[in-house]
Tab-separated table of C-alpha atoms in Angstrom:
chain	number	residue	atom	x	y	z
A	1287	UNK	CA	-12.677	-8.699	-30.796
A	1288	UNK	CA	-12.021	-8.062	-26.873
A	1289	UNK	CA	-10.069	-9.200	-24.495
A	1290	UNK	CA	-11.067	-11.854	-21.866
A	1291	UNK	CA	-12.366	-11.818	-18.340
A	1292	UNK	CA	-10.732	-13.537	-16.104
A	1293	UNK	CA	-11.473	-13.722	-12.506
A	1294	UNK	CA	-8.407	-15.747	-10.956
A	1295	UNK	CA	-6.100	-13.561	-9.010
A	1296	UNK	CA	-2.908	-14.005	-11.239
A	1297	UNK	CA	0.875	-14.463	-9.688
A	1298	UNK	CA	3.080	-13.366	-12.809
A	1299	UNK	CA	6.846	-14.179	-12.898
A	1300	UNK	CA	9.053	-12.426	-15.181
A	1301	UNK	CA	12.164	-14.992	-16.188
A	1302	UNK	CA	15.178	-12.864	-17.877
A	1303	UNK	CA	18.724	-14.915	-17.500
A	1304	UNK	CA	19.943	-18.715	-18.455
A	1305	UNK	CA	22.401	-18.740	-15.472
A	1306	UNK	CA	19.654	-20.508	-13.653
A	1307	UNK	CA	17.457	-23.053	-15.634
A	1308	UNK	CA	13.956	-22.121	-15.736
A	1309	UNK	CA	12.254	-25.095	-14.163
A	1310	UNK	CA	14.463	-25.551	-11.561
A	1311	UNK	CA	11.969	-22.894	-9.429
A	1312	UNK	CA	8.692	-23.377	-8.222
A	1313	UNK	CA	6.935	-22.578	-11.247
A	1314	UNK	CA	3.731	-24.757	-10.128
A	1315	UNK	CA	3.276	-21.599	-7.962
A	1316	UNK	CA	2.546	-19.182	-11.075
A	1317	UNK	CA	-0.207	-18.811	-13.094
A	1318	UNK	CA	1.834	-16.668	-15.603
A	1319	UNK	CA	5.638	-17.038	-17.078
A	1320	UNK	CA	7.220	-14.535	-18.519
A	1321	UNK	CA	9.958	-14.921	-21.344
A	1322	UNK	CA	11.788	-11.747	-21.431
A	1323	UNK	CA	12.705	-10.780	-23.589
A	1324	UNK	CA	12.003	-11.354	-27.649
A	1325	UNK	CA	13.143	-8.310	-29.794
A	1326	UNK	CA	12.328	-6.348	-32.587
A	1327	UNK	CA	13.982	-7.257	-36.234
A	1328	UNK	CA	12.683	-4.973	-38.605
A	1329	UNK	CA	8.726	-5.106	-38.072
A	1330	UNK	CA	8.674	-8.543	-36.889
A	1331	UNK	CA	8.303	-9.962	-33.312
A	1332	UNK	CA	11.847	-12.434	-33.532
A	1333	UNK	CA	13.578	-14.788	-31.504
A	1334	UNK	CA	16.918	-14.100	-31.468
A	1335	UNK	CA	19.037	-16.910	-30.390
A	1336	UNK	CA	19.048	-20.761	-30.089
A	1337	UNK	CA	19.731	-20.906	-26.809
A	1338	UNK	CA	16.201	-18.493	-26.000
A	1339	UNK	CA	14.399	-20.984	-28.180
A	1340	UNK	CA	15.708	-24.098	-25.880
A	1341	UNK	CA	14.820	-21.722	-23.131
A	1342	UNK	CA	11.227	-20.641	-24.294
A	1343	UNK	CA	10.567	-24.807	-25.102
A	1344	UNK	CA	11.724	-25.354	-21.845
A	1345	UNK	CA	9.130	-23.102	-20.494
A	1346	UNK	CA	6.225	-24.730	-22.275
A	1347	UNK	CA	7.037	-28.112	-21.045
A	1348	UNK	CA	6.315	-26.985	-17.232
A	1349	UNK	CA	2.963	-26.884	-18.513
A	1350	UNK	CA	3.225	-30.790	-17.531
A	1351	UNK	CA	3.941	-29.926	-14.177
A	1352	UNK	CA	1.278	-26.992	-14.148
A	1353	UNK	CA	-1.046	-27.418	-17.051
A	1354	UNK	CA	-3.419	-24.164	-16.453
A	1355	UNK	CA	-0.120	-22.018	-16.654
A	1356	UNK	CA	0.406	-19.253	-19.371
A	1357	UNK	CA	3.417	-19.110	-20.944
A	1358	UNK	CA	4.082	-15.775	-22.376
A	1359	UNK	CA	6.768	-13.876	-24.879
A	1360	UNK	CA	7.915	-10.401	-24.076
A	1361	UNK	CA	9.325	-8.075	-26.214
A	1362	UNK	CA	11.455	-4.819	-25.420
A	1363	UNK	CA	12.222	-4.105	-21.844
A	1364	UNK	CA	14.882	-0.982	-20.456
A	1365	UNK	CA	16.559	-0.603	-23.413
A	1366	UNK	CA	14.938	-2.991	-26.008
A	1367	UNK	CA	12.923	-0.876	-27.451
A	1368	UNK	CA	14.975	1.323	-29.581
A	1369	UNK	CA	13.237	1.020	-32.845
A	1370	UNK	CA	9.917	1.245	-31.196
A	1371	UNK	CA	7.988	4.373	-31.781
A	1372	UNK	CA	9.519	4.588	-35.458
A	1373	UNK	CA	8.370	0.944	-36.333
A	1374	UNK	CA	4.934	1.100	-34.547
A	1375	UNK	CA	4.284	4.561	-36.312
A	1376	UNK	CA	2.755	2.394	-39.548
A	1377	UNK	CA	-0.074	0.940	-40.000
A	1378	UNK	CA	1.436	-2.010	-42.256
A	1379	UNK	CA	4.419	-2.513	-39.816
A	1380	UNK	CA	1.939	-2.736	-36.916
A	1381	UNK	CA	-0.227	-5.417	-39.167
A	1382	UNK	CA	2.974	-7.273	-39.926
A	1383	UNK	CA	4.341	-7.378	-36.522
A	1384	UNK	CA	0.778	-8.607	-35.525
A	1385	UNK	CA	0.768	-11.262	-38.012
A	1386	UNK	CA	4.967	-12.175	-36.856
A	1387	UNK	CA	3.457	-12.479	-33.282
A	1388	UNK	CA	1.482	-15.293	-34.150
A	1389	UNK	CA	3.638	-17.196	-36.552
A	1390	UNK	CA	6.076	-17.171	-33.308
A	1391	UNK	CA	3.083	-18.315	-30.822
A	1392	UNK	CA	2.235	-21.491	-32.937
A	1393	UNK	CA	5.138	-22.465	-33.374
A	1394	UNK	CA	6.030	-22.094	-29.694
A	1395	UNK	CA	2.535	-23.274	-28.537
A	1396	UNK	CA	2.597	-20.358	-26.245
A	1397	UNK	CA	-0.203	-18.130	-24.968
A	1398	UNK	CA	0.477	-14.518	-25.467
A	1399	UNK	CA	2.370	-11.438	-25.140
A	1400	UNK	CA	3.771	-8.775	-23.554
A	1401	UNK	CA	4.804	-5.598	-24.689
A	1402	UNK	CA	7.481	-4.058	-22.317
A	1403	UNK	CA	7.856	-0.749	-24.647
A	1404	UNK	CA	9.696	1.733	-22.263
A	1405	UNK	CA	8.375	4.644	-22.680
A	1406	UNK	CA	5.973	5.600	-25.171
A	1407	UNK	CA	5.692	9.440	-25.502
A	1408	UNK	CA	7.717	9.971	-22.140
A	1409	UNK	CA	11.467	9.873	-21.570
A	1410	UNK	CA	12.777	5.782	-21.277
A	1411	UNK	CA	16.221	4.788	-21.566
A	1412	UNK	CA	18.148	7.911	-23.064
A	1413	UNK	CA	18.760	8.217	-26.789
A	1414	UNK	CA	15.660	6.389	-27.699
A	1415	UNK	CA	12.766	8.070	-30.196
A	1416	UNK	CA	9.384	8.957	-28.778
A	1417	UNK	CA	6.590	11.134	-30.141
A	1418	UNK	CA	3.361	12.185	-28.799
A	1419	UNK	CA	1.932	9.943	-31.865
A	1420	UNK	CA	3.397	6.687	-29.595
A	1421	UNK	CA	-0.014	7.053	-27.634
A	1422	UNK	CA	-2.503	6.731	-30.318
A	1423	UNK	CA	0.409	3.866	-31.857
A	1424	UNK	CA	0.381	1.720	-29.078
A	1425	UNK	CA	-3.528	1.354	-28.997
A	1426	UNK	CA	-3.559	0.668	-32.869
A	1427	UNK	CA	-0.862	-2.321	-32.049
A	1428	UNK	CA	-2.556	-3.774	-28.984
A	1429	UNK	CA	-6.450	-3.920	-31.317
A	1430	UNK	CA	-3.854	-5.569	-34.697
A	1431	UNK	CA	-2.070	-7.639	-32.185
A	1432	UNK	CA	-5.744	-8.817	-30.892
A	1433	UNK	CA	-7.188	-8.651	-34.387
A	1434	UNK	CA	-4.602	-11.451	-35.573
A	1435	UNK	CA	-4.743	-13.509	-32.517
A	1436	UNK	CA	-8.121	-13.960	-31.438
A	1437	UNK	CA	-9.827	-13.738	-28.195
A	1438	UNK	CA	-7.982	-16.695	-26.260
A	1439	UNK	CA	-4.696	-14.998	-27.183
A	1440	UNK	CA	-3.701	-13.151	-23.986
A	1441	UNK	CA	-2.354	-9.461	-24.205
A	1442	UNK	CA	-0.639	-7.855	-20.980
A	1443	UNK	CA	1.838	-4.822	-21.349
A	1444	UNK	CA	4.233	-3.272	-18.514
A	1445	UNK	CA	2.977	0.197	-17.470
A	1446	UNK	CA	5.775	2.857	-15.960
A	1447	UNK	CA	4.551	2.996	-12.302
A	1448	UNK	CA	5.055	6.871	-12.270
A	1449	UNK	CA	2.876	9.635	-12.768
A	1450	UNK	CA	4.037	10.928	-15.835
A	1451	UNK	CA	3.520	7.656	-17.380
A	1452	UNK	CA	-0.053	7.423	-16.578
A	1453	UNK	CA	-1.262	10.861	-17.013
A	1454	UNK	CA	0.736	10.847	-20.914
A	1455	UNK	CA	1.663	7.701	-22.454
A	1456	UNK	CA	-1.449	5.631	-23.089
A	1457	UNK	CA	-5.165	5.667	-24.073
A	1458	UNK	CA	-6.183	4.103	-20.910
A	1459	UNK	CA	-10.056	3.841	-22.134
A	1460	UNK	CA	-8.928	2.355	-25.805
A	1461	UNK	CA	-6.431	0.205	-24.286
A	1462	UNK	CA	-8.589	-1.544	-22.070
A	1463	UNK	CA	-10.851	-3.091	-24.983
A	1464	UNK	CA	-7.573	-5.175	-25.725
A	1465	UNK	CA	-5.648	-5.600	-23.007
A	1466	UNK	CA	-6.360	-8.692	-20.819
A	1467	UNK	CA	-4.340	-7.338	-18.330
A	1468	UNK	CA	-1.134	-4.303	-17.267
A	1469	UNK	CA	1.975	-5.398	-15.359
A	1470	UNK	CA	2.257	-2.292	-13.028
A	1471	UNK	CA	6.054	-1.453	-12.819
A	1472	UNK	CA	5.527	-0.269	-9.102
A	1473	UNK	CA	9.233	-0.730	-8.824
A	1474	UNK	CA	12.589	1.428	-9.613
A	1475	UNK	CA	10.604	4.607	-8.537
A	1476	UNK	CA	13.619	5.243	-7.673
A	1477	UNK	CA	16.480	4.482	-9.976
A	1478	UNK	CA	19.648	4.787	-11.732
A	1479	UNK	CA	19.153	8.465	-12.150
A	1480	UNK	CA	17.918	9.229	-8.946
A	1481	UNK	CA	19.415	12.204	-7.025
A	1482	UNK	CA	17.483	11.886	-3.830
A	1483	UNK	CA	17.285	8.479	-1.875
A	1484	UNK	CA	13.723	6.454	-0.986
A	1485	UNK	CA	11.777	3.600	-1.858
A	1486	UNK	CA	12.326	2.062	-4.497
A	1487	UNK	CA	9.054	-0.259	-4.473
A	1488	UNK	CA	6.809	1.009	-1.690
A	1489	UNK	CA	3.288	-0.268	-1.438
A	1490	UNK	CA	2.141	3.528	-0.101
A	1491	UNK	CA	3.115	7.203	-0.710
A	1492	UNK	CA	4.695	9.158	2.548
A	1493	UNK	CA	4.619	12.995	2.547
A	1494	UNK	CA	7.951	13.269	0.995
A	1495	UNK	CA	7.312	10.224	-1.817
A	1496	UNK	CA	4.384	10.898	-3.649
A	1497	UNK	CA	5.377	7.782	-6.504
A	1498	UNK	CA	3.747	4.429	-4.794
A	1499	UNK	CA	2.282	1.324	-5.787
A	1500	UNK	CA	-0.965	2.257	-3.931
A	1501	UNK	CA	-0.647	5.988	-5.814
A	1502	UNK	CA	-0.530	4.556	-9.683
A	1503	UNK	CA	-3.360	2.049	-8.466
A	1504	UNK	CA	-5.600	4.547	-7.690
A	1505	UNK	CA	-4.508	7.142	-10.758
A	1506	UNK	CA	-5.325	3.937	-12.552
A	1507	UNK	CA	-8.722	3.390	-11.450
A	1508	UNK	CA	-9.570	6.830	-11.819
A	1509	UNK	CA	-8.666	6.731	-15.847
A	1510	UNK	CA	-11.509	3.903	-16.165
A	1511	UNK	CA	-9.254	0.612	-15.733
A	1512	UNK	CA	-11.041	-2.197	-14.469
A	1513	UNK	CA	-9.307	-2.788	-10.887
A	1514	UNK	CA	-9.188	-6.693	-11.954
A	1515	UNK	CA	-6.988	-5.781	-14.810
A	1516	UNK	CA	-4.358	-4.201	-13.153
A	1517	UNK	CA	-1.254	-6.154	-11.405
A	1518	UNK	CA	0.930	-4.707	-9.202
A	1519	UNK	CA	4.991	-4.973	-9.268
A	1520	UNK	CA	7.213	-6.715	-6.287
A	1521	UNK	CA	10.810	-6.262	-6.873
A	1522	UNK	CA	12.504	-9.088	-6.515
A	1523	UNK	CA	15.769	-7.446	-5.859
A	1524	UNK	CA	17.310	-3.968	-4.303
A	1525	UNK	CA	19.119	-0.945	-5.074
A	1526	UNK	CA	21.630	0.737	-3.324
A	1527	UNK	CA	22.572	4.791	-2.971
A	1528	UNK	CA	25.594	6.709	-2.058
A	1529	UNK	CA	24.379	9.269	0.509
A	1530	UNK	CA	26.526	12.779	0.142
A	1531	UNK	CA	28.942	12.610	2.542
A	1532	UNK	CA	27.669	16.148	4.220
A	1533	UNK	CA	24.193	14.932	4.929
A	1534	UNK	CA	22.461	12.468	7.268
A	1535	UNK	CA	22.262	9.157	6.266
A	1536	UNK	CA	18.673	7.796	5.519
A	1537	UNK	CA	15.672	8.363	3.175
A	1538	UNK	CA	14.911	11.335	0.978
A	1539	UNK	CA	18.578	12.895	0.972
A	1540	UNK	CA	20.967	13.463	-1.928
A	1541	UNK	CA	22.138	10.630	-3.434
A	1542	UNK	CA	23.902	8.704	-6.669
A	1543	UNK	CA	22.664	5.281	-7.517
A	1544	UNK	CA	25.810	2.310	-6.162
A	1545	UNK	CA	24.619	-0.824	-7.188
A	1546	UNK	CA	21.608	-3.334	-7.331
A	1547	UNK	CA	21.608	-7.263	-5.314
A	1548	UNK	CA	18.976	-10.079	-5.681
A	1549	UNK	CA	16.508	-10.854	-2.570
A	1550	UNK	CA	18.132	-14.505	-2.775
A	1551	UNK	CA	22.076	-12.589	-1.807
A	1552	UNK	CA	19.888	-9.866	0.373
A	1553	UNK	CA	20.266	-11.682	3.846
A	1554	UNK	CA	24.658	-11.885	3.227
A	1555	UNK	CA	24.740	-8.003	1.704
A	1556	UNK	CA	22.532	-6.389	3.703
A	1557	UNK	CA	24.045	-7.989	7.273
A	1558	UNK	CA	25.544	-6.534	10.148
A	1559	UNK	CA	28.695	-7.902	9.385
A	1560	UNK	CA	28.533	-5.748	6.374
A	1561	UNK	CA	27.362	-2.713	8.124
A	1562	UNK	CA	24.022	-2.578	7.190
A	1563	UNK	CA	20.975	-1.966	9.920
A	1564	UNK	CA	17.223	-3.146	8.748
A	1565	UNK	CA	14.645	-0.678	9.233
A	1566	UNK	CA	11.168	-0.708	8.541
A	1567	UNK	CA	9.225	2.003	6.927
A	1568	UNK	CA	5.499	1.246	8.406
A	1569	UNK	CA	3.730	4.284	6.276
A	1570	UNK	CA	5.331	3.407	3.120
A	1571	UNK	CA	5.079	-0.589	3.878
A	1572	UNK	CA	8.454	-1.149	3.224
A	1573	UNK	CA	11.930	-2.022	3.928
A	1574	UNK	CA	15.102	-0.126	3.927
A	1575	UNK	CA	18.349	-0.726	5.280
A	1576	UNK	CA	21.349	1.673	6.118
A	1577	UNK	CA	25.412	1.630	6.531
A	1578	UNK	CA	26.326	4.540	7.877
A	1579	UNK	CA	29.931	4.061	8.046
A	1580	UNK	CA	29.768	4.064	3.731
A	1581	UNK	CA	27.195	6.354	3.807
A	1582	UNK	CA	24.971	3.796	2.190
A	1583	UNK	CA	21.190	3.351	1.818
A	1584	UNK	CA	19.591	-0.081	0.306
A	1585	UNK	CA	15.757	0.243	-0.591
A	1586	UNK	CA	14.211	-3.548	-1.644
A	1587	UNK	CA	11.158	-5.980	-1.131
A	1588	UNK	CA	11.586	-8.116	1.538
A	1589	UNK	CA	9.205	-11.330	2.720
A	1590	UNK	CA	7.185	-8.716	5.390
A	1591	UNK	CA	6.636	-6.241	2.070
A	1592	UNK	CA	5.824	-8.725	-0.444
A	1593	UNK	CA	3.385	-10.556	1.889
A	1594	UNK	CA	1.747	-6.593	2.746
A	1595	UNK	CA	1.767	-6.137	-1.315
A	1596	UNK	CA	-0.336	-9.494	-1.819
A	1597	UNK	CA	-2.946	-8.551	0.596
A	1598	UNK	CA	-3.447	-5.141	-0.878
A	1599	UNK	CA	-3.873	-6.337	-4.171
A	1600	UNK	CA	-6.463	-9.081	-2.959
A	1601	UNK	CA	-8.415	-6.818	-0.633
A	1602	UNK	CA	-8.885	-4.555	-3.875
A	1603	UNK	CA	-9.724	-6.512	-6.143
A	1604	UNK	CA	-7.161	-6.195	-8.381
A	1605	UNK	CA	-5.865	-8.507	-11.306
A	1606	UNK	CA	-2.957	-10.064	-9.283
A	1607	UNK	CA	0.636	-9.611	-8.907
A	1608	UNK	CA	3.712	-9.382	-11.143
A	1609	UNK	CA	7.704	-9.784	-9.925
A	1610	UNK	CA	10.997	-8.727	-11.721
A	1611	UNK	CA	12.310	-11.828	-11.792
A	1612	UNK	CA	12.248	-15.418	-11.222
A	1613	UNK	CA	16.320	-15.634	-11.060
A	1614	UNK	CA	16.660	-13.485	-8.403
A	1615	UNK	CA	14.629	-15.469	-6.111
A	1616	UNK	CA	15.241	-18.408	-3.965
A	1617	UNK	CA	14.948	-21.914	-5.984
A	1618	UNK	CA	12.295	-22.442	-2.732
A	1619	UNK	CA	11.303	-20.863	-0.118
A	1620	UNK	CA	11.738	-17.391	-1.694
A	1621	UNK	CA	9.419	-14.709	-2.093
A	1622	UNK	CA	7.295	-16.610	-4.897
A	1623	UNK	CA	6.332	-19.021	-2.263
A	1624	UNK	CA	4.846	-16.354	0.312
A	1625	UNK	CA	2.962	-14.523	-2.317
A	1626	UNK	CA	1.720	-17.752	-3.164
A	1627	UNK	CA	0.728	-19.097	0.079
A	1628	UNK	CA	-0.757	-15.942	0.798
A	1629	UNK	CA	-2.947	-15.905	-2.326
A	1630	UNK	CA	-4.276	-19.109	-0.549
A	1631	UNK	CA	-4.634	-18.202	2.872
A	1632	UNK	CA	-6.189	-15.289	2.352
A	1633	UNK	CA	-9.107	-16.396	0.396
């Protein structure tokens, strides 16, 4: 049993917080929502809490509002995946899980998963197992997880955006066969452990930044995925560096990670008031914005990025787009609603 072909160009919201209710946004925009996150109890796929099955019920009830829209489960994310490469190592844990993923989806009513394991085989969030077995694991999970599902279940996983990522952690020719579709993490390429400042998101590599949306796109298509399987990341929020006091302050310079902000606060903490300049980066298609009284550097999407991001993934023919997350948007008007009206325009 394979996965489907689809040919509609997919706009894929991750959800992840109840401080905002889920249909108060625009979710008539999306063809995918993302619960995130479920978790991993033993070897089955589990729902931990009342308030995430209100949540996840919630989300299946928008289908009234937008009846063609998936509703899917996530499981893992940074730090949720702990238990992971131990569990998945088994062939009867991997059948059970596959068999828990269902039981969960009927009951729900909803339409699939996705796996958000970070990393197999490469270094995730530190402490965490990994073997070079995870590899060979994670495509025996994705064909059970299939195998107990059936073809209209729909099967999407989060892909590291980085090199390393792509060249070790997965069977990209197995993993095709079952995947419907890979949510390209082309964000937080630079991160919490960063030491030198850049973009965080950037639709294109610059001859200091190698790690790019456009870069694991192509790496991708070179390992055999088909382009109309792979969606590309938009971060829907920004991080901000400390610049060492001795050096200049802009991009690629030493650095330790401040603080993150959602693009709904970005207009108030990245102002002039606050003593932040805008800048764009036209090679790397993307924003940045400086203080250099605080020696501060922000990297984010912003509306002119997010629109750029859309077009690229349209022009090539790829599966769609993907955002970390719905709560850090505006309820309207926010980024969701250009990528959207730029998936129309642009037809």
């Amino acid at each position: 049993v394979y996965s489907q072909k689809q040919d509609a160009f997919r706009i894929v919201g991750y959800y992840c917080g109840s401080t905002i209710p889920v249909d108060s946004f625009e979710t008539e925009k999306l063809t995918h929502l993302i619960f995130s996150f479920c978790h991993l109890q033993g070897d089955q796929f589990a729902v931990y809490s009342s308030a995430d099955s209100a949540t996840i019920k919630r989300m299946v009830a928008l289908k009234s509002r937008n009846p063609s829209m998936k509703v899917i489960l996530s499981i893992g994310g940074w730090g949720g995946c702990e238990k992971c490469s131990d569990v998945f190592s088994s062939e009867k844990a991997r059948k059970n899980f596959a068999g828990s993923v269902k039981a969960v989806t009927d009951y729900f009513h909803t339409d699939g998963i996705d796996l958000d394991w970070e990393y197999p085989v490469v270094a995730g969030f530190p402490g965490h197992k990994r073997s070079l077995d995870d590899k060979n694991n994670f495509t025996e999970l994705l064909k059970e997880i299939r195998k107990a599902n059936g073809e209209k279940f729909e099967i999407s996983f989060a892909a590291g955006g980085f090199t390393s990522y792509i060249d070790s952690a997965i069977d990209w020719k197995e993993i095709v066969r079952y995947a419907d579709y890979i949510n390209i993490m082309s964000y937080d390429l630079v991160h919490g452990f960063s030491k030198i400042s850049g973009h965080h998101t950037p639709l294109y590599s610059t001859k200091q930044q190698t790690e790019s949306t456009d870069h694991a796109v192509n790496l991708l298509l070179q390992k055999g995925v088909p382009a109309e399987k792979l969606v590309i990341g938009s971060a829907f929020y920004g991080r901000v560096f400390k610049v060492d006091e001795q050096c200049k302050v802009g991009l690629y310079q030493p650095c330790v990670f401040q603080n993150t902000f959602q693009y709904k606060n970005a207009v108030q903490e990245l102002s002039a008031l606050n003593g932040f300049e805008r800048f764009y980066d036209d090679t790397a298609q993307a924003p940045y914005a400086l203080n250099k009284t605080k020696h501060l550097i922000a990297t984010f999407d912003d509306e002119k990025s997010v629109v750029n991001k859309t077009r690229y993934a349209m022009n090539r023919h790829l599966g769609g787009i993907m955002f970390w997350q719905l709560c850090d948007d505006k309820i309207k008007d926010g980024l969701l609603n250009l990528i959207y009206q730029t998936s129309r325009s642009d037809k």
